[in-house]
Short mmCIF file of C-alpha atoms and ligand atoms in Angstrom, two decimals:
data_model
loop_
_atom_site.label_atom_id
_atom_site.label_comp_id
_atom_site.label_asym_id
_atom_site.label_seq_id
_atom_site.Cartn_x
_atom_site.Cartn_y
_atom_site.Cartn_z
CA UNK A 53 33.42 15.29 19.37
CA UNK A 54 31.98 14.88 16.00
CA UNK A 55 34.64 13.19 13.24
CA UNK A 56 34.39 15.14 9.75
CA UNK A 57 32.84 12.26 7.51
CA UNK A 58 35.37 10.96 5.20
CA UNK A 59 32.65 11.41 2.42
CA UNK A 60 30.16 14.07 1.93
CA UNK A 61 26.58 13.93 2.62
CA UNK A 62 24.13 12.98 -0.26
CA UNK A 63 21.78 15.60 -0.95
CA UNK A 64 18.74 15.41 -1.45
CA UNK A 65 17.11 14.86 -5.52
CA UNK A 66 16.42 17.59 -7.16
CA UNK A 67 12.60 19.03 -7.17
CA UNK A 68 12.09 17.10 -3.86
CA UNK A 69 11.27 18.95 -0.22
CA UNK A 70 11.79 18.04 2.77
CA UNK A 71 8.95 20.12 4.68
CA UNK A 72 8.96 21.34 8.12
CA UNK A 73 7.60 23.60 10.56
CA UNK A 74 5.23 26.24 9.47
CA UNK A 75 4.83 24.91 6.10
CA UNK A 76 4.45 21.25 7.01
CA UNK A 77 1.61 22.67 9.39
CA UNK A 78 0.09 24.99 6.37
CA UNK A 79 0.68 20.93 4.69
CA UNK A 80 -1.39 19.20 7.09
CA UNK A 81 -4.05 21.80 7.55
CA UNK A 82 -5.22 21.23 3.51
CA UNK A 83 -4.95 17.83 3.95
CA UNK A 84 -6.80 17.37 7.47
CA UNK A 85 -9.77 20.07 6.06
CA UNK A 86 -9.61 17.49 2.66
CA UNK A 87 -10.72 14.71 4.80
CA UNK A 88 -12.81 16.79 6.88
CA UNK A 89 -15.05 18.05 3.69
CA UNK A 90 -15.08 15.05 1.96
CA UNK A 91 -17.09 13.50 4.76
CA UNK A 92 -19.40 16.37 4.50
CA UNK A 93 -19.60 15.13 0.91
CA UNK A 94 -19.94 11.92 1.63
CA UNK A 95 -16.78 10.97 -0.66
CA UNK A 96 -15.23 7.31 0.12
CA UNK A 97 -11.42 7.05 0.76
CA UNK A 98 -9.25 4.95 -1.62
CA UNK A 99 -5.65 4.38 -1.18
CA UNK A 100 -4.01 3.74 -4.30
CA UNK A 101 -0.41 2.69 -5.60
CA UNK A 102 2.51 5.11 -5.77
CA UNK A 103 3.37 2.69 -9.20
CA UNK A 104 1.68 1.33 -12.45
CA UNK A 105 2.33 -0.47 -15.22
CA UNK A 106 4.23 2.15 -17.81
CA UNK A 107 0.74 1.56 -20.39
CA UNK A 108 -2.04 2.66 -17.67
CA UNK A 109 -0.43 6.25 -17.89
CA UNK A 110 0.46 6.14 -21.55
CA UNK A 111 -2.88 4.75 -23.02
CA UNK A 112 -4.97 7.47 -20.94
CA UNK A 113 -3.60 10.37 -20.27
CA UNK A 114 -2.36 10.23 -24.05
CA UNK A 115 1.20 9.64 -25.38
CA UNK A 116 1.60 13.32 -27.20
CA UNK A 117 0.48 15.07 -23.89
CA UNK A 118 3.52 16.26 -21.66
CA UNK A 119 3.12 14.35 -18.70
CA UNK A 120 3.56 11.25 -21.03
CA UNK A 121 6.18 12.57 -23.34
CA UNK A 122 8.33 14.45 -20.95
CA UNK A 123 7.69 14.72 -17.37
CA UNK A 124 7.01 10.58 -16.39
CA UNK A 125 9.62 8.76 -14.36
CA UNK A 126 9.67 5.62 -16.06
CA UNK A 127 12.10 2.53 -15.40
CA UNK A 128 12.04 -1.05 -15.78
CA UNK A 129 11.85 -3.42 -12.58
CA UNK A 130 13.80 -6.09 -12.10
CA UNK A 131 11.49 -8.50 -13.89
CA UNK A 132 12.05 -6.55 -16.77
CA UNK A 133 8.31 -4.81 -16.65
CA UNK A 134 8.19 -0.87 -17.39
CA UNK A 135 6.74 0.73 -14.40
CA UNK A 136 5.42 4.85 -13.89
CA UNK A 137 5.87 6.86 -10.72
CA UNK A 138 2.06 8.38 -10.93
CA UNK A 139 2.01 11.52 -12.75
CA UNK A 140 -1.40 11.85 -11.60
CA UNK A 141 -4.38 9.62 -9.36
CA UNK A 142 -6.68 9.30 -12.69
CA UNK A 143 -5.09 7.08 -14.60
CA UNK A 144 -4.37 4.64 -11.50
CA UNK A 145 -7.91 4.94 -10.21
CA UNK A 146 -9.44 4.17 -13.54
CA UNK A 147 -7.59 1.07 -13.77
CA UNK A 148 -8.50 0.02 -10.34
CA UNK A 149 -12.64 0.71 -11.59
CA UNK A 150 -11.44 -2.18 -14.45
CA UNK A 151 -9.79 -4.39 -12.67
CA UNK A 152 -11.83 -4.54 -9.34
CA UNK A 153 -15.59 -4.69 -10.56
CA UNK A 154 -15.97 -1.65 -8.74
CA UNK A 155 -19.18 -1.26 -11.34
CA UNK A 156 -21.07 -2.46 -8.90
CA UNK A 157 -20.62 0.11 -6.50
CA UNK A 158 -21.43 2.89 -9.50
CA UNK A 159 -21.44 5.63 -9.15
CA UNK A 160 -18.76 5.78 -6.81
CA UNK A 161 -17.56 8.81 -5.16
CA UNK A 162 -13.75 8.52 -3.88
CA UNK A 163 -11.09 10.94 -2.19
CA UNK A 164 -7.04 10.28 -2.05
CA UNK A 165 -3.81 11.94 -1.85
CA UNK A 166 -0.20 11.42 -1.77
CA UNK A 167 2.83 11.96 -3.27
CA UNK A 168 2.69 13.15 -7.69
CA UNK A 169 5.97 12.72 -9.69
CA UNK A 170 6.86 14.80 -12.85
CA UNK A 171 10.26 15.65 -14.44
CA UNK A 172 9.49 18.93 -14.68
CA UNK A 173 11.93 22.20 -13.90
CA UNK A 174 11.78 22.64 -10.45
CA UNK A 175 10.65 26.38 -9.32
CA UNK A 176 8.26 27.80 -6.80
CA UNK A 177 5.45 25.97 -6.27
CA UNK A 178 6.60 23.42 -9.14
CA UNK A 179 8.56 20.28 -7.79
CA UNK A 180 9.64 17.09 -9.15
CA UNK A 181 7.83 15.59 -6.29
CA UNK A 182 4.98 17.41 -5.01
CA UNK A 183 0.89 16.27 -3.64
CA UNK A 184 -1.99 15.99 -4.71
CA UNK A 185 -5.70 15.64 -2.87
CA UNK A 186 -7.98 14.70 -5.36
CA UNK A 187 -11.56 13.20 -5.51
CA UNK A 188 -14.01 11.87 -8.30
CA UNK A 189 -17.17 10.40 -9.27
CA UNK A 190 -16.77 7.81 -10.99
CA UNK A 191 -19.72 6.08 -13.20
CA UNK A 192 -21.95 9.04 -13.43
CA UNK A 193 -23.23 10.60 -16.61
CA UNK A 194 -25.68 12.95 -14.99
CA UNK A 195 -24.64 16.92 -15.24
CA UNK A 196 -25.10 17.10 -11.31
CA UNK A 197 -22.44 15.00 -10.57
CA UNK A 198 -19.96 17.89 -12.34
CA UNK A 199 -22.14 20.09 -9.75
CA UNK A 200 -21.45 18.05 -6.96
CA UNK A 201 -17.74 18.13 -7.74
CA UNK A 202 -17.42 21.54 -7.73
CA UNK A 203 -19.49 22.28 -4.77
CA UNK A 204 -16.83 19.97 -2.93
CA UNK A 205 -13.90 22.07 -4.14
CA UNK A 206 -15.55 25.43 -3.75
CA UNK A 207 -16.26 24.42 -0.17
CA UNK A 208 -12.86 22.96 0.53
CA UNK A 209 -11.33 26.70 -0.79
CA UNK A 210 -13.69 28.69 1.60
CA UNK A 211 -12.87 26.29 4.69
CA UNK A 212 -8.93 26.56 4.20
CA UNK A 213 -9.79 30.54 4.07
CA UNK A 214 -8.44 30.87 0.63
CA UNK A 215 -9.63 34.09 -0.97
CA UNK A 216 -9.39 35.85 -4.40
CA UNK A 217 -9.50 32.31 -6.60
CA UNK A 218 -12.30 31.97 -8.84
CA UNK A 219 -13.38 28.44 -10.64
CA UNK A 220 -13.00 29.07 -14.45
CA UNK A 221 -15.47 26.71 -16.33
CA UNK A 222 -15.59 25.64 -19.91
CA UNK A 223 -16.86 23.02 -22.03
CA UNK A 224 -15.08 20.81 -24.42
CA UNK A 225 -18.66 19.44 -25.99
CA UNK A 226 -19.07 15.63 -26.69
CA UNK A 227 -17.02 13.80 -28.70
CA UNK A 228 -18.98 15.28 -32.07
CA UNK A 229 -18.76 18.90 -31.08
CA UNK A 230 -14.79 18.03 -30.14
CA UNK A 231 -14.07 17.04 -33.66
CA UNK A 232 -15.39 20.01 -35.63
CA UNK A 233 -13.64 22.51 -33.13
CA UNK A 234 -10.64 21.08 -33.84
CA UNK A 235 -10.76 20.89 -37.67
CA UNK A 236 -11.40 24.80 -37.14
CA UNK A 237 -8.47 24.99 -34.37
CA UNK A 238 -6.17 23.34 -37.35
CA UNK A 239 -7.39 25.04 -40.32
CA UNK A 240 -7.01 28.44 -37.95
CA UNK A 241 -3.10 27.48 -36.69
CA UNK A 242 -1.90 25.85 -39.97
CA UNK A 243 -2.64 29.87 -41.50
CA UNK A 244 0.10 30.90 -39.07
CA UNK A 245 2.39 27.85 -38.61
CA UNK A 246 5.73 29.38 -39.40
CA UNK A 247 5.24 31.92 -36.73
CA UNK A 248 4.16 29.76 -33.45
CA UNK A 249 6.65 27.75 -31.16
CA UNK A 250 7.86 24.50 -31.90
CA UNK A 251 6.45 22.86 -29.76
CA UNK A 252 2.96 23.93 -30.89
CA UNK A 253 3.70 23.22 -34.37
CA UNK A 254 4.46 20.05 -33.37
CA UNK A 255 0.84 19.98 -31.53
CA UNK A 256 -0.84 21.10 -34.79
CA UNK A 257 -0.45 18.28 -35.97
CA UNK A 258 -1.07 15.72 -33.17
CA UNK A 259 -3.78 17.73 -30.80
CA UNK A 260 -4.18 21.22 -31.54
CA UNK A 261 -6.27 22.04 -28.96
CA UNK A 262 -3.20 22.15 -26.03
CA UNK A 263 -2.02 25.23 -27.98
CA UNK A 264 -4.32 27.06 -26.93
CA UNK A 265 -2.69 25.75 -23.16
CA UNK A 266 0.38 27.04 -24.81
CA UNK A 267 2.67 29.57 -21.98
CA UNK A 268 4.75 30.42 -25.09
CA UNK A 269 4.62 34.10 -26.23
CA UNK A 270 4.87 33.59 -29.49
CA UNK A 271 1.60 31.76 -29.45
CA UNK A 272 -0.74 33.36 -27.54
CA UNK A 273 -1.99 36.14 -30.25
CA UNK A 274 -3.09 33.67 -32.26
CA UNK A 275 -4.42 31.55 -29.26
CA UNK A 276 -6.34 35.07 -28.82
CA UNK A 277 -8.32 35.17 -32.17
CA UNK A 278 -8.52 31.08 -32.15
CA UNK A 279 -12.06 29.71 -33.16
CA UNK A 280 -14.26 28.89 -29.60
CA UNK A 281 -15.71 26.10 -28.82
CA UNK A 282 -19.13 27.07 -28.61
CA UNK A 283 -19.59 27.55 -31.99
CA UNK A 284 -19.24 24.16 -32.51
CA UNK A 285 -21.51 22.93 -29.32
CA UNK A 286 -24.20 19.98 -30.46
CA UNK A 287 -27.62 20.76 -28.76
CA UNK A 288 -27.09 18.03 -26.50
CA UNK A 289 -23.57 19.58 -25.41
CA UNK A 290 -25.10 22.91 -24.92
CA UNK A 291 -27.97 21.31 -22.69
CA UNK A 292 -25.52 19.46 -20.67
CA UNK A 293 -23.42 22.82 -20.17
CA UNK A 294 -26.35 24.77 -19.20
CA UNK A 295 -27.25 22.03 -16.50
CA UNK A 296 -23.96 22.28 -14.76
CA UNK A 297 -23.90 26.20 -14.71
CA UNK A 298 -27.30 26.29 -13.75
CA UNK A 299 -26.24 23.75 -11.08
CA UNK A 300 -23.47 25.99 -9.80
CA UNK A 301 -25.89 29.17 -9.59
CA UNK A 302 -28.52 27.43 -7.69
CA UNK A 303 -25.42 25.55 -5.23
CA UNK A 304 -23.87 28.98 -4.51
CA UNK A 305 -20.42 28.10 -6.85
CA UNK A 306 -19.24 31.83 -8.61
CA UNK A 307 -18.12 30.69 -11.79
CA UNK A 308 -16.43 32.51 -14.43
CA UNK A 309 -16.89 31.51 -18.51
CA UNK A 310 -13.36 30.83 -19.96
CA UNK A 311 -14.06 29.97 -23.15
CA UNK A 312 -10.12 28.97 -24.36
CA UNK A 313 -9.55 27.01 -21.25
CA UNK A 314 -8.42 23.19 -22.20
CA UNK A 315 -7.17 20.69 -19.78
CA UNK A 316 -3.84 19.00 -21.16
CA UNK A 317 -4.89 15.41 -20.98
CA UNK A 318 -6.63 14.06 -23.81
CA UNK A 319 -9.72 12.16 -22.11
CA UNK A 320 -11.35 15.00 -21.41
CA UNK A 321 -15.06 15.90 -22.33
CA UNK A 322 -17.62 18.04 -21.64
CA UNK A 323 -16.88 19.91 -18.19
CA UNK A 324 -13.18 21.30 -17.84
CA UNK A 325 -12.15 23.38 -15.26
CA UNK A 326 -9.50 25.53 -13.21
CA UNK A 327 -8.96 27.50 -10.02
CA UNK A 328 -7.21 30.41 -10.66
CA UNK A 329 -6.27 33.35 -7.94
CA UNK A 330 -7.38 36.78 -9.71
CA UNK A 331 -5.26 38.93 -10.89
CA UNK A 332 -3.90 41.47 -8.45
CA UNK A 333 -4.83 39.44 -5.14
CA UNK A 334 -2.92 38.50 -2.68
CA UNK A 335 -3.20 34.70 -4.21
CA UNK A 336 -1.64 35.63 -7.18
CA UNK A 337 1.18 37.44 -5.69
CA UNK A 338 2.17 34.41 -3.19
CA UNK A 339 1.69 31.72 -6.39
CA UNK A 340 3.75 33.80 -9.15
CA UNK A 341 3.63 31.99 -12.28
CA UNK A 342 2.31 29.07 -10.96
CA UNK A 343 -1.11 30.02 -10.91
CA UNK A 344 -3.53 27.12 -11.08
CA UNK A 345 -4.47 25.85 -7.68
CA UNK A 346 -6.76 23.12 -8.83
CA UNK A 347 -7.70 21.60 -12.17
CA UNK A 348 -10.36 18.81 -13.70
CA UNK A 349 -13.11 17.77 -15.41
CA UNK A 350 -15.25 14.90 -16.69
CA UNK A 351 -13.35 12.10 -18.88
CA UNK A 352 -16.18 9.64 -20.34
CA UNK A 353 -13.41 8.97 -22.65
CA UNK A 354 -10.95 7.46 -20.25
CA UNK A 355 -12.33 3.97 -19.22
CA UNK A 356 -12.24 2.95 -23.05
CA UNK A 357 -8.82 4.00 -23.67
CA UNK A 358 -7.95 1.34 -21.10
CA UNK A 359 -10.00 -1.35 -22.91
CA UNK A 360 -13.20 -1.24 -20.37
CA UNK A 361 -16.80 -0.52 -21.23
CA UNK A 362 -17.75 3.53 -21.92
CA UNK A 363 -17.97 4.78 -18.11
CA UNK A 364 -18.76 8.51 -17.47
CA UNK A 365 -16.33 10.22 -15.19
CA UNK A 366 -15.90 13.52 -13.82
CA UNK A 367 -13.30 14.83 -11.34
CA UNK A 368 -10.32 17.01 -10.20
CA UNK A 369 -7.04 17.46 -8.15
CA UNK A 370 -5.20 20.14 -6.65
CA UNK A 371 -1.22 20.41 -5.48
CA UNK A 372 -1.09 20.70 -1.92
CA UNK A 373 1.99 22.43 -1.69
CA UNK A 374 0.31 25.33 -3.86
CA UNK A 375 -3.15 25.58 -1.59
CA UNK A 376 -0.31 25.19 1.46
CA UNK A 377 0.97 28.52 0.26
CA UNK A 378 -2.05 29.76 0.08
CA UNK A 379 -3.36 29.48 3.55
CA UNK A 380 -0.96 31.26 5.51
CA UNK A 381 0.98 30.91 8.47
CA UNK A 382 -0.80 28.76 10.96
CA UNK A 383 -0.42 29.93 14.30
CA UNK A 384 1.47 27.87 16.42
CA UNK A 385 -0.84 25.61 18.00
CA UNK A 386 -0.48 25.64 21.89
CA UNK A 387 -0.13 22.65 24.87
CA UNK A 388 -3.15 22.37 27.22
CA UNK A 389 -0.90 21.49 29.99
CA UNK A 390 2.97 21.97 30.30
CA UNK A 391 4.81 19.19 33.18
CA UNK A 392 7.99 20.51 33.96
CA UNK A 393 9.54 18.16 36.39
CA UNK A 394 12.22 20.01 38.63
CA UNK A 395 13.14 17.21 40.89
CA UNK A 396 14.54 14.25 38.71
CA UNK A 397 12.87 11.34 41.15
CA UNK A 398 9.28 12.62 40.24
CA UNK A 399 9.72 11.67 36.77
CA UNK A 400 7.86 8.33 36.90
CA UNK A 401 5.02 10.47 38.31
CA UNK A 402 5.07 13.26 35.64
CA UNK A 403 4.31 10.18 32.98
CA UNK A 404 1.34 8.95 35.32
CA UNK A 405 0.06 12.97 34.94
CA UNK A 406 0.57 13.12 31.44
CA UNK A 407 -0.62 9.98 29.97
CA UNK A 408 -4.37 10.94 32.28
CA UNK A 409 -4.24 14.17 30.98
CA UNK A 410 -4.05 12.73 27.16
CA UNK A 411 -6.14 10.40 27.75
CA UNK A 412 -8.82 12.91 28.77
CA UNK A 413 -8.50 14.45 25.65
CA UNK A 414 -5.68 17.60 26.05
CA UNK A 415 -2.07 17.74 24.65
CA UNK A 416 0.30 17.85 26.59
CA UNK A 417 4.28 18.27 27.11
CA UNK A 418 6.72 17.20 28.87
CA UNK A 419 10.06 19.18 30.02
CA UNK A 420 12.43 16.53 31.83
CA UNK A 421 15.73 17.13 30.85
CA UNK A 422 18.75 19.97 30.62
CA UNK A 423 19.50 21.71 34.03
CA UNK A 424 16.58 21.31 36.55
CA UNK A 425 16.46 25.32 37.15
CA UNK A 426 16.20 26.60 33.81
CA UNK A 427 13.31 23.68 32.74
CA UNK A 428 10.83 25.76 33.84
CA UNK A 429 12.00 28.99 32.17
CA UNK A 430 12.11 26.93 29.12
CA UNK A 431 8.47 25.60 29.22
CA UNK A 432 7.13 29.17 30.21
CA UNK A 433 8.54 30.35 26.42
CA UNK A 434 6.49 27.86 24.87
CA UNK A 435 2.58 28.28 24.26
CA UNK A 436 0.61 26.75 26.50
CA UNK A 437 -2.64 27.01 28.62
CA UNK A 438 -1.08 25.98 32.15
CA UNK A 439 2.22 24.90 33.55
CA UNK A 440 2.15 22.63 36.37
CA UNK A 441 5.85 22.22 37.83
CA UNK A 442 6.68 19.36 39.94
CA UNK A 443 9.32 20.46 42.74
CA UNK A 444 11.25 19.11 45.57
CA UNK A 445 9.52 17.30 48.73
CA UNK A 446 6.35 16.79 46.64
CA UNK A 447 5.73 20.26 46.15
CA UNK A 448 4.72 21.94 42.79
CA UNK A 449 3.32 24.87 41.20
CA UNK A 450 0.91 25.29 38.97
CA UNK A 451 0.48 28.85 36.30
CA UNK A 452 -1.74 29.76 34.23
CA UNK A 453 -3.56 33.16 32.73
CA UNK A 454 -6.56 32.02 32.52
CA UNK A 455 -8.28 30.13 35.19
CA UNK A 456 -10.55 28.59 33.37
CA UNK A 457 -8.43 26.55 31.13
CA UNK A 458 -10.27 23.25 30.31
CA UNK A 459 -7.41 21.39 31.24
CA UNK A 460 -7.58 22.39 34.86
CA UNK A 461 -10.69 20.27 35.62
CA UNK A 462 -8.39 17.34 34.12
CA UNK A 463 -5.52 17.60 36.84
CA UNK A 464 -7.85 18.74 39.81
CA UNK A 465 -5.47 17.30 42.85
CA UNK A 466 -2.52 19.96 41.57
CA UNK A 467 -4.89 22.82 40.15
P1 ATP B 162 0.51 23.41 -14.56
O1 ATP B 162 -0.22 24.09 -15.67
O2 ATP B 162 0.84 24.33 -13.40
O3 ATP B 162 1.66 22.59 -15.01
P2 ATP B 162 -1.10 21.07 -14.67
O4 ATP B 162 -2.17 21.42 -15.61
O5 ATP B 162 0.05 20.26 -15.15
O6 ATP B 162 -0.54 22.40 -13.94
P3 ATP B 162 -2.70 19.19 -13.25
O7 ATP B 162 -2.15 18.05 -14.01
O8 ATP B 162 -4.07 19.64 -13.53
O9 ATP B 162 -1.71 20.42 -13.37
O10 ATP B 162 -2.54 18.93 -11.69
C1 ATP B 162 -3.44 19.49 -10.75
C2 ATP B 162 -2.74 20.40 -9.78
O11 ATP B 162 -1.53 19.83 -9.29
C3 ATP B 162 -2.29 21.74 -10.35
O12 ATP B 162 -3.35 22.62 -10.41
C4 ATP B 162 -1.24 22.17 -9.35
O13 ATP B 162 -1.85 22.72 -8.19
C5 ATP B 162 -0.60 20.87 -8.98
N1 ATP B 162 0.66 20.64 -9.70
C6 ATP B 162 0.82 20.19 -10.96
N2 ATP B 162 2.12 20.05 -11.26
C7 ATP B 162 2.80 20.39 -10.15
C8 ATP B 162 4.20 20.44 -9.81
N3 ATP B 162 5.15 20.06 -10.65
N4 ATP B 162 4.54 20.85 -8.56
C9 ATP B 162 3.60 21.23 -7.66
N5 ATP B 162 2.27 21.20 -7.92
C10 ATP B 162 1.88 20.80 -9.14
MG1 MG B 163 1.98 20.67 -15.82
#
């Protein structure tokens, strides 16, 4: 008999999940067809650290964004250092180009995941802990690498079966063509001040251009009417914009022009772009307000910020949980081969069966314990190719619907 603890349970933190069955499948099917395209791609693994110094995240994503100002889970260690939980893989891997010479192996292509913490309000398909998969290409100046990019992540979209989300592409110009649109994005907000939120009259001042990110009603009429970008666009941004569109056509990546789209971090240049289900599918429906699948662009600002030499970057990351709700139910997957042992002194021969079988190649279960006349009733509820049942005086059983199961040829003195 179980004692009532004498204190209550912890519960879990707030914004975290613990994920099981169908959606830790839907989980592992984005991450398993991650790995699986990035080969095609010929992207390189990197693992990276969970923690940074406090500064790596502060000096590049940019201290007024709202990862830095809000949503970071900073504390100091015991050696009195200020460490981040990564708000993002960007930050960490550009640090890791610095301080590892990895240079030489320019330009680099990488791939990661894992676990992405931000203090934000935990909702649907927004968590305090969540995961990203996210690749880049790092040391690359050349318009085909933004190409590259987004042929990977249009790819990855179609081979998880995800429907109905369209890449939304803009450009942010070079540093010149940056400047003067955001005189014009200041002059054009500062005419309306008094009437937008507060916390975009607090970006007027310090980077105008995440209004026009703003979700706040009150802003988005004048985000409407807001000066664009290309109006602004040096010849050599324009040229560098056509490449990468022209890129996309002749790769097979639909595109759509969304000329107010601006990522939130401030080292970004050039290339910036979103996946965003269309409005009315079926993506947009399971997603709600959190819309944005997956998000980047190209940051030949970043290196700098972090005292290294001018390095051109582009690249992108998506929240697994949000492309896990996106793919579906996965079918159950089903055993090859079921060993149900109904005679308790065959068990050491039931593990000889099983461990050839895996070893062959086929997944298989084994059903040893409860009351020896209902084990095989309970095995024949679960999906599975064949059943071979090992009875009394060496006898067994073997059942199957289809006679040609693979996994037949693999236990040939029973079949
Ligand atoms: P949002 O506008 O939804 O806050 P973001 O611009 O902050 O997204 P990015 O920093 O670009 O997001 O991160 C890339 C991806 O990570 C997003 O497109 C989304 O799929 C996912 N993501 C971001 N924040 C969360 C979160 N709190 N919980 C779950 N997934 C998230
Ligand atoms: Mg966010």
């Amino acid at each position: 008999m179980s004692k009532t603890p004498s204190r209550s349970t912890p519960q879990a933190i707030r914004g975290t999940q613990d994920i099981f069955g169908a959606d830790a499948e839907a989980f592992a099917f984005v991450v398993e067809t991650f790995e699986r395209v990035r080969k095609l791609y010929r992207f390189r693994r990197v693992e990276m650290p969970v923690f940074e110094k406090t500064e790596v995240f502060a000096r590049s994503i940019g201290e007024t964004t709202d990862i830095v100002s809000k949503e970071m889970y900073t504390f100091e260690d015991r050696g009195g250092d200020s460490l981040t939980l990564r708000p993002e893989f960007t930050a960490g891997i550009a640090r890791a180009f610095l301080t590892n010479g990895w240079q030489q192996h320019a330009p680099l292509k990488l791939a990661t995941h894992g676990p992405i913490f931000r203090y934000e309000r935990p909702q649907k398909g927004r968590y305090r802990q969540f995961h990203q998969i996210d690749a880049e290409i790092v040391g690359a100046a050349e318009p085909q690498a933004d190409v590259e990019l987004l042929a990977f992540a249009d790819q990855l979209l179609k081979e998880l079966g995800i429907a109905g989300v369209t890449l939304h592409l803009n450009t942010l110009g070079d540093g010149d063509s940056r400047e003067a649109w955001r005189a014009a994005l200041v002059e054009h907000f500062r005419a309306v001040r008094g009437e937008l939120s507060e916390d975009s009259q607090e970006r007027l001042e310090k980077n105008p251009l995440r209004i026009l990110d703003s979700k706040d009603r009150r802003d988005r009429a004048f985000v409407a009417d807001a000066p664009k970008i290309d109006q602004f666009l040096s010849d050599d941004a324009r040229a560098f914009f056509e490449a990468v569109t022209s890129g996309l056509d002749a790769a097979g990546v639909k595109w759509t022009r969304a000329d107010g789209l601006v990522r939130g971090l401030d080292y970004y240049r050039h290339t910036a772009f979103e996946f965003i289900p269309d409005e009315g599918s079926e993506a947009a429906s399971k997603l709600g307000s959190q819309s944005t699948v997956l998000g980047g662009g190209r940051y030949d600002g970043l290196m700098e910020s972090l005292g290294g030499a001018p390095t051109p970057a582009v690249g992108w990351a998506a929240g697994i949980e949000r492309l896990a709700m996106l793919v579906g139910e996965p079918t159950e997957s089903s055993s090859d081969l079921i060993v149900v042992v109904e005679d308790d002194t065959r068990l050491t021969e039931a593990f000889g069966l099983m461990r050839s079988v895996r070893e062959q190649g086929f997944s298989a279960e084994l059903i040893a314990e409860g009351s020896n006349r209902k084990r095989f009733d309970k095995a024949k509820k679960k999906p599975h190719d064949v059943i071979v049942s090992l009875q009394q005086n060496m006898g067994h059983s073997v059942s199957h619907e289809n006679s040609d199961a693979p996994v037949l040829q693999a236990i040939k003195p029973y079949a």
